mmCIF file of C-alpha atoms and ligand atoms in Angstrom:
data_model
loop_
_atom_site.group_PDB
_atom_site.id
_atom_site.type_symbol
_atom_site.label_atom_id
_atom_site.label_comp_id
_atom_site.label_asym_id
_atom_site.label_seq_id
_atom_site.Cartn_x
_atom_site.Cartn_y
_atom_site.Cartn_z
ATOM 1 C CA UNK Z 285 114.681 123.813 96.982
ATOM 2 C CA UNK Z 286 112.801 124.874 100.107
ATOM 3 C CA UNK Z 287 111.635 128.447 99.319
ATOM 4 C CA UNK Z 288 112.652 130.849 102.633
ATOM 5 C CA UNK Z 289 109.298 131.807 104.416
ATOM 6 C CA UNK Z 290 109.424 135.486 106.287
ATOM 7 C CA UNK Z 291 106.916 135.796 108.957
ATOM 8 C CA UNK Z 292 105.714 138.120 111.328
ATOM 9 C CA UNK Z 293 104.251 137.382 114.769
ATOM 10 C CA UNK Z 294 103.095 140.278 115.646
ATOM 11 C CA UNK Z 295 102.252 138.705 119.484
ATOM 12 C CA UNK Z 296 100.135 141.072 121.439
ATOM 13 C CA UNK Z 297 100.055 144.158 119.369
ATOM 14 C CA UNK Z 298 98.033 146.337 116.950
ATOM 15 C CA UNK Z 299 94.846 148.511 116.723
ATOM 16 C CA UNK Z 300 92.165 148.267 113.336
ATOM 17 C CA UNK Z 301 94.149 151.243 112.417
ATOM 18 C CA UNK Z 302 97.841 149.819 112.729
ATOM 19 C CA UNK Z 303 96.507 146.896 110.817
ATOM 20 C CA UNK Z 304 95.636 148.624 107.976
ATOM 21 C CA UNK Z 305 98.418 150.624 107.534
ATOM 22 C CA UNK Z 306 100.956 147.861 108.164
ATOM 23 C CA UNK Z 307 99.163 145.133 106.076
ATOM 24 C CA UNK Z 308 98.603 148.015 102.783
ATOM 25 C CA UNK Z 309 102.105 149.029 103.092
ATOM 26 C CA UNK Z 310 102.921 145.402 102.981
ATOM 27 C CA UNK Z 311 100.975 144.804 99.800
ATOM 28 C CA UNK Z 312 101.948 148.256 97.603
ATOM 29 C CA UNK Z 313 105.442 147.298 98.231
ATOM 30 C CA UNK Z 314 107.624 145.913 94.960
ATOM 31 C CA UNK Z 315 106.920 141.948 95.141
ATOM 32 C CA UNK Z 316 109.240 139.419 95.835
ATOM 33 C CA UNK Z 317 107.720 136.117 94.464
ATOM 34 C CA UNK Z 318 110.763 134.065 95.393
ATOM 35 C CA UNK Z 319 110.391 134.831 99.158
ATOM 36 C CA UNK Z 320 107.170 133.612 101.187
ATOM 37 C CA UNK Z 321 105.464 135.776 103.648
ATOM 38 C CA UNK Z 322 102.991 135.289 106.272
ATOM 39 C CA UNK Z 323 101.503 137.663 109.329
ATOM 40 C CA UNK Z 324 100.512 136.235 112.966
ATOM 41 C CA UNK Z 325 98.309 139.394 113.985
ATOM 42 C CA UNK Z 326 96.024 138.675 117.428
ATOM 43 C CA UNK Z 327 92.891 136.676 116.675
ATOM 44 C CA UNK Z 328 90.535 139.896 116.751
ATOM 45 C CA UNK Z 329 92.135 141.059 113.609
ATOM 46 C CA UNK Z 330 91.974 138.048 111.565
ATOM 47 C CA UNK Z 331 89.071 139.023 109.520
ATOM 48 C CA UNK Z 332 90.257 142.169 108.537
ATOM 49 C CA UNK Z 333 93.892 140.498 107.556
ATOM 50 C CA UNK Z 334 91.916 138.050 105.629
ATOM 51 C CA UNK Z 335 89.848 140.703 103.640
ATOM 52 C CA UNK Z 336 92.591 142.719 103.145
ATOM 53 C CA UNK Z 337 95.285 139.418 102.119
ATOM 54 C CA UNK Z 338 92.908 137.911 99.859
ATOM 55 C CA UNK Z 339 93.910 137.723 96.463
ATOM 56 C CA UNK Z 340 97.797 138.754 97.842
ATOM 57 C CA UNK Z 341 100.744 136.401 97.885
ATOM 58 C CA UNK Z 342 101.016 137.156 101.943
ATOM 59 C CA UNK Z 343 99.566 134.213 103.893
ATOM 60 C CA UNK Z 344 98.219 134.857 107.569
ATOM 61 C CA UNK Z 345 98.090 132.329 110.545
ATOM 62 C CA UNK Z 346 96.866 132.883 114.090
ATOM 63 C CA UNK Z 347 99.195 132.759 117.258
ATOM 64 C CA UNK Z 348 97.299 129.596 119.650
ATOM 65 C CA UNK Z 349 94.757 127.152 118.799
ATOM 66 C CA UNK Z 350 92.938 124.828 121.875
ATOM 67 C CA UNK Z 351 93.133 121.616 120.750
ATOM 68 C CA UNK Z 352 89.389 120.621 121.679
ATOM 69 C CA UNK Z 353 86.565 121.011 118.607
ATOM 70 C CA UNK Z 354 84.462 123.566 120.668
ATOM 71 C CA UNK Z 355 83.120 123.432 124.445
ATOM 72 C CA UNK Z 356 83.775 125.265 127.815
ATOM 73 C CA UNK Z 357 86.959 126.691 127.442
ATOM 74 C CA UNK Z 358 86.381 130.035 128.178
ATOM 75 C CA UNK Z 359 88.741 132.203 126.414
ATOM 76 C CA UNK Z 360 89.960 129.584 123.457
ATOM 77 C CA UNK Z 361 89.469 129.433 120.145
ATOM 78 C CA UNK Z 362 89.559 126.103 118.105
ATOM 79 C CA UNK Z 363 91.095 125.580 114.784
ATOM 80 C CA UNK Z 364 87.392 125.582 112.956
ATOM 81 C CA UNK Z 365 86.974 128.973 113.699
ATOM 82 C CA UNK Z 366 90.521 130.273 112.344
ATOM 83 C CA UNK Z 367 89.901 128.290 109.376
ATOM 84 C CA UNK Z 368 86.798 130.158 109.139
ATOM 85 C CA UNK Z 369 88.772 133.264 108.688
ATOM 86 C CA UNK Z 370 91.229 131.600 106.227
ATOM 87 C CA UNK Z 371 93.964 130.655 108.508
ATOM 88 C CA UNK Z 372 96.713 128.762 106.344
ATOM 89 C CA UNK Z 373 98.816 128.967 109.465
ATOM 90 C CA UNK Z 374 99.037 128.340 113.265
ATOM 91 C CA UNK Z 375 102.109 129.364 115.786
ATOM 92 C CA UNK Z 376 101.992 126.197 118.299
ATOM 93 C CA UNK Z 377 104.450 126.042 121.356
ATOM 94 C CA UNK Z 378 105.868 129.565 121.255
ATOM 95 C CA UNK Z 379 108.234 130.183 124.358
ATOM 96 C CA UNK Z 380 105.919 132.951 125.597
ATOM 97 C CA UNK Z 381 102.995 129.913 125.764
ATOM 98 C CA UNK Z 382 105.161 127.913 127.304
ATOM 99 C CA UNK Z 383 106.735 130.601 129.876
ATOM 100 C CA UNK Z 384 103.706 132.358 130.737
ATOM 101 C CA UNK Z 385 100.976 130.309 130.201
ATOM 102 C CA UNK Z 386 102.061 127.238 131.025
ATOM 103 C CA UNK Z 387 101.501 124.966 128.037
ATOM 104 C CA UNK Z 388 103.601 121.519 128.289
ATOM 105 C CA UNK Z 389 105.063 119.740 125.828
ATOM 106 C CA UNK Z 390 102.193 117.405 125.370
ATOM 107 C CA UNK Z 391 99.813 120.285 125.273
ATOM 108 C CA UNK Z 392 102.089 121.399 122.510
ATOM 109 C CA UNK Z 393 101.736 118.329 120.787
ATOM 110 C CA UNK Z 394 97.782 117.945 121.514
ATOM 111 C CA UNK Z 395 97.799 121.568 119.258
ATOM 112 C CA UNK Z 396 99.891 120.645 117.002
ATOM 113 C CA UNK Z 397 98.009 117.366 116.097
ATOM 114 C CA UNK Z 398 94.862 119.365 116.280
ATOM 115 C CA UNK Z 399 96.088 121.382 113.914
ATOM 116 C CA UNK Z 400 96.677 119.266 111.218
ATOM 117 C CA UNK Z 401 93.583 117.424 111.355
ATOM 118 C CA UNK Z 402 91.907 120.442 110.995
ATOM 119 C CA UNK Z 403 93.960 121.464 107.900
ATOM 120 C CA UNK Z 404 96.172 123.874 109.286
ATOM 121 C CA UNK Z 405 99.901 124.157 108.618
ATOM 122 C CA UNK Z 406 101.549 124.191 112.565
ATOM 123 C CA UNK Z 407 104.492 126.390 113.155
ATOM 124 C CA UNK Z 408 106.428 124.370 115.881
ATOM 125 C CA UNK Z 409 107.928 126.260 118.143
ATOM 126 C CA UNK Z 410 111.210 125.464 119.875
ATOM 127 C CA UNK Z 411 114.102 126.469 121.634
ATOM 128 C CA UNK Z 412 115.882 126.597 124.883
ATOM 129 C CA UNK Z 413 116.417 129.201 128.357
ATOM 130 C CA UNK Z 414 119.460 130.756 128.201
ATOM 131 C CA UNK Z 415 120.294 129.093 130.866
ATOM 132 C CA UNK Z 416 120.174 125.612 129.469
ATOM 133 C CA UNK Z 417 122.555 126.814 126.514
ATOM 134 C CA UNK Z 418 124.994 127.924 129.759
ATOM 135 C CA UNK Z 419 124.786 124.353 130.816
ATOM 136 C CA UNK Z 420 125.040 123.169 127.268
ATOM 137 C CA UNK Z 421 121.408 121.225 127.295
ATOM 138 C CA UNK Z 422 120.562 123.082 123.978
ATOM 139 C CA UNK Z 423 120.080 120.105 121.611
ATOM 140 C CA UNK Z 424 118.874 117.762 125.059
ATOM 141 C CA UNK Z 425 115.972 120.195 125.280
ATOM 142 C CA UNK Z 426 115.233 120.808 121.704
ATOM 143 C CA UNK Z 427 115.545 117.755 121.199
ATOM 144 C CA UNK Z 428 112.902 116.784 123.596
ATOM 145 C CA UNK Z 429 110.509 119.514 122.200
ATOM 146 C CA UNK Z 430 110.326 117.673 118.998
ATOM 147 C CA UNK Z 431 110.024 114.166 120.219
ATOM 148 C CA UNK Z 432 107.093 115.048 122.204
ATOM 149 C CA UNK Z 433 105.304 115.696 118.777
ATOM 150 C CA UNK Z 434 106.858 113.287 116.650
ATOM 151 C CA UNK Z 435 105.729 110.916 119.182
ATOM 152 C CA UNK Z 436 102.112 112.120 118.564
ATOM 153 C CA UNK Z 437 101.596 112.994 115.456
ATOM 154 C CA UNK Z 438 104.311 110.782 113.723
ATOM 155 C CA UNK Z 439 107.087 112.101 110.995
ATOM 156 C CA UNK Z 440 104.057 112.655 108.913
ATOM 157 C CA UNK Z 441 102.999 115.420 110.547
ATOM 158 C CA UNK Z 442 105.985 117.482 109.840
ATOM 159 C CA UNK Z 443 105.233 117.134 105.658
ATOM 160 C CA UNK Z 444 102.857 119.855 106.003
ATOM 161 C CA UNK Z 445 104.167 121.376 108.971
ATOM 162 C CA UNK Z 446 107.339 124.200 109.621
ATOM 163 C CA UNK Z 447 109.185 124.579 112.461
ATOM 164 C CA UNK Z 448 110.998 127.309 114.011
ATOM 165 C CA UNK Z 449 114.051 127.225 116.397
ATOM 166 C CA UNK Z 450 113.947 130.256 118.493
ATOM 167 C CA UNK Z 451 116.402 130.429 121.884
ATOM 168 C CA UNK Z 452 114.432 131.816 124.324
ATOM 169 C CA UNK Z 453 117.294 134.226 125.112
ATOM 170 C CA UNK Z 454 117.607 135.677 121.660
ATOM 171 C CA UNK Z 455 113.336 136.424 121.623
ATOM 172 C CA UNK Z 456 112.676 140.343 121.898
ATOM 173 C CA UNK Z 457 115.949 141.373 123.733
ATOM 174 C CA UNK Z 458 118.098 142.169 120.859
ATOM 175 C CA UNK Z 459 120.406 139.418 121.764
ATOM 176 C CA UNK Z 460 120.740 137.375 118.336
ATOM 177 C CA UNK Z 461 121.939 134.156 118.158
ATOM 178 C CA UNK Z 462 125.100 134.185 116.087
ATOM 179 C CA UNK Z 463 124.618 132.437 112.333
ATOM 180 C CA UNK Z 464 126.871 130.007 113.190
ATOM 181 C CA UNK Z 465 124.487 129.317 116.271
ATOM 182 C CA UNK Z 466 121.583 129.216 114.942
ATOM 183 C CA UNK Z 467 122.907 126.839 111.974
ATOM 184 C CA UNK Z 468 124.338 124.638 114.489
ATOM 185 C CA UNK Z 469 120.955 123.719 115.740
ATOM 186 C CA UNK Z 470 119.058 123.964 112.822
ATOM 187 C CA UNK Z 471 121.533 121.274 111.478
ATOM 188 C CA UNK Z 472 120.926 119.065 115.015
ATOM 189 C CA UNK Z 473 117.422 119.341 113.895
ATOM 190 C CA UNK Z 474 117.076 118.630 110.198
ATOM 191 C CA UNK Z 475 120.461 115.672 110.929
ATOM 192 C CA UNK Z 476 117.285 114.286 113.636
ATOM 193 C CA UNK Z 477 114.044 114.354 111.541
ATOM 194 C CA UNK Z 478 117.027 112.809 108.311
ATOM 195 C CA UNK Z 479 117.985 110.034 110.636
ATOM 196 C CA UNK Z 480 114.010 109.157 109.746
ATOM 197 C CA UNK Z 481 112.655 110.557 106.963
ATOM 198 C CA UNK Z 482 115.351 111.641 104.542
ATOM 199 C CA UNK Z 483 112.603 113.210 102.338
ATOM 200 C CA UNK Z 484 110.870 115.073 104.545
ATOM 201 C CA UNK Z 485 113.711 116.527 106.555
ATOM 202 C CA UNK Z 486 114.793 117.450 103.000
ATOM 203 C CA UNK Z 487 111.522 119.887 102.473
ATOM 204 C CA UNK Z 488 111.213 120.865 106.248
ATOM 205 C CA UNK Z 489 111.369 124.770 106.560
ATOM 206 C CA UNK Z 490 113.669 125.497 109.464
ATOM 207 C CA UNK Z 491 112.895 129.252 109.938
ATOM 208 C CA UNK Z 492 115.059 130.708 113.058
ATOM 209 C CA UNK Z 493 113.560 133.522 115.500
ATOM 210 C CA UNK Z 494 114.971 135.601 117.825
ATOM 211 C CA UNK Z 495 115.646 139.319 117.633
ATOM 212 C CA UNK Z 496 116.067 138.577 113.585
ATOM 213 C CA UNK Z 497 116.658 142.377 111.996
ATOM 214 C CA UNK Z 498 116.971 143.631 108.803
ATOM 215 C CA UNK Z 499 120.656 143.696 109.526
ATOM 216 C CA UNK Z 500 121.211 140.599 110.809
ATOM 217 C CA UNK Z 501 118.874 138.380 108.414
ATOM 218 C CA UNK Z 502 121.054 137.869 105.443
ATOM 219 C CA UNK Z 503 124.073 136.260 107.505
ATOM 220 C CA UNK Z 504 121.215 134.222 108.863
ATOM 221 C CA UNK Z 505 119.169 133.399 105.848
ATOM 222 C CA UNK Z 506 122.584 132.444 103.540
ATOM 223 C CA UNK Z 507 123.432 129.344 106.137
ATOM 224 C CA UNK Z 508 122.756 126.415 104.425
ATOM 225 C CA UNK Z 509 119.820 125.187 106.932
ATOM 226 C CA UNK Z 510 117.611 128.282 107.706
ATOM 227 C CA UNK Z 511 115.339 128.925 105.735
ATOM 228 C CA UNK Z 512 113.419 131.707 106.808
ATOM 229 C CA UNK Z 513 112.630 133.860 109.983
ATOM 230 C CA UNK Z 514 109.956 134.130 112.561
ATOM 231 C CA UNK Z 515 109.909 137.811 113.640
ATOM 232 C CA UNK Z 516 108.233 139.515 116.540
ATOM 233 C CA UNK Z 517 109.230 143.013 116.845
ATOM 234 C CA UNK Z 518 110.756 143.964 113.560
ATOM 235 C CA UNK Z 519 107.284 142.532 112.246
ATOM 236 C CA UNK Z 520 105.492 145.656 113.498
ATOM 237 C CA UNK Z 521 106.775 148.047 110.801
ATOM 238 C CA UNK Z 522 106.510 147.426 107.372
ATOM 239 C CA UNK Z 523 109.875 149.175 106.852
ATOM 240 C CA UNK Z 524 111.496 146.624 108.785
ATOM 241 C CA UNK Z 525 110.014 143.481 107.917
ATOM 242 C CA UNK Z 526 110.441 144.253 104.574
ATOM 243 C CA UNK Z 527 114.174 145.098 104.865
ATOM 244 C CA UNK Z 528 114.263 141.625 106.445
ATOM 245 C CA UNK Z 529 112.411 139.838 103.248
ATOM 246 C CA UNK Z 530 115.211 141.742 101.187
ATOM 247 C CA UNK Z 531 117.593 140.463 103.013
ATOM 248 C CA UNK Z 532 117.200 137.080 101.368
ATOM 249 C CA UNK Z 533 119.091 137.150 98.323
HETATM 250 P P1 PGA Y 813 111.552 138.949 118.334
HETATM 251 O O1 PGA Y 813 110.455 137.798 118.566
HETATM 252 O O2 PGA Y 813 111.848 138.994 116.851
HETATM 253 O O3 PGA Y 813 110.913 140.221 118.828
HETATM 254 O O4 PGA Y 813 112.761 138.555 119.117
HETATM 255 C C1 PGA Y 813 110.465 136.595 117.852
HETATM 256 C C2 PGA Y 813 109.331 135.705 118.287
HETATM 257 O O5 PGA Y 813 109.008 135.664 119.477
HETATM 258 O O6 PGA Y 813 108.730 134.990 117.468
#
């Protein structure tokens, strides 16, 4: 059974003090052992999630990695240095990367490979514009996505890997994909890694993202191929995320 996975990419946000409060309130609340959790905070505040997650059933992850081991690339940071601050996660191809900085599809691939031979567990992201949906090129463009990085890393890869489907016009604007949507794809996506590898598109996490509330995420989480959420905004309070890890049933 693949065990749902709630996490929180908390994208540009936070202080030292926000960070404390959200990450304590995350860890006096009532346990849920059947649900996974993770955080995505910015890279400056990886230290003090990992000396405050330690020892906790909440994993943390980091939001980018440059695929290069180290060098002149001012402004990166390499996977050595988040596993240095206990990294079991990295967020690779998020639509914001994509959108606003640019990154390809083979520079998503070049991360994601990177990440795994460093040891990390890469959260694929995917998804398309809304208007590709209009011109019904959802599964054409997803399913590009994940070629590029099954052509570079191999079905392998995605053993130790998760990925999340998150429609680009569903991300922070309140607009969520409909259950049925979302399980649509997810299904395109599991039915493409099955055609495969029947084994590993059996353990793949699909999580979905996209303006995922604590109102919304049970009708999401109960369809039969999501299995978890990534979540930006509702992330940012601990109320809220953890009305969306209750929402799991
Ligand atoms: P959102 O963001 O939950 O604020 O829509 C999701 C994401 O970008 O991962």
């Amino acid at each position: 059974m693949r065990k749902i996975l709630v996490a929180g990419n908390w994208k540009m946000h936070g202080s030292t003090a926000m960070v404390q409060e959200l990450l304590d309130s995350l860890l006096t609340a009532p346990a849920r052992a059947e649900v996974d959790m993770a955080v995505f905070p910015p890279f400056p505040y990886l230290p003090l999630a990992q000396s405050l997650l330690a020892d906790s059933p909440i994993a943390w992850g980091a939001q980018n990695l440059n695929p290069a081991a180290q060098g002149a690339h001012t402004g990166e940071v390499s996977a050595s240095m988040l596993l240095e601050f206990g990294c079991r996660y990295v967020l690779v191809g998020h639509s914001e990367r994509r959108t606003l900085y640019g990154e390809t599809d083979e520079d998503v691939a070049d991360r994601f490979e990177r990440a795994l031979e460093a040891g990390l567990e890469p959260v694929l992201c995917v998804g398309e514009t809304l208007e590709e949906r209009e011109q019904d090129r959802t599964e054409e463009v997803v399913d590009r996505q994940l070629e590029a990085v099954i052509g570079r890393s191999g079905m392998a890869g995605f053993q130790r890997a998760v990925v999340a489907y998150e429609p680009v016009w569903a991300i922070g604007t309140g607009r969520t994909a409909s259950p049925e949507q979302a399980q649509a794809v997810h299904a395109f996506i599991r039915d493409k890694f099955a055609s495969r590898d029947g084994i590993i598109a059996g353990q793949l996490r699909i999580l979905y993202g996209g303006s995922v509330k604590g109102s919304n995420a049970a009708d999401l989480f109960a369809r039969e191929d999501i299995d978890g959420g990534l979540v930006g905004g509702a992330s940012l309070k601990a109320d809220d995320f953890l009305a969306i890890r209750d929402a799991v049933a």
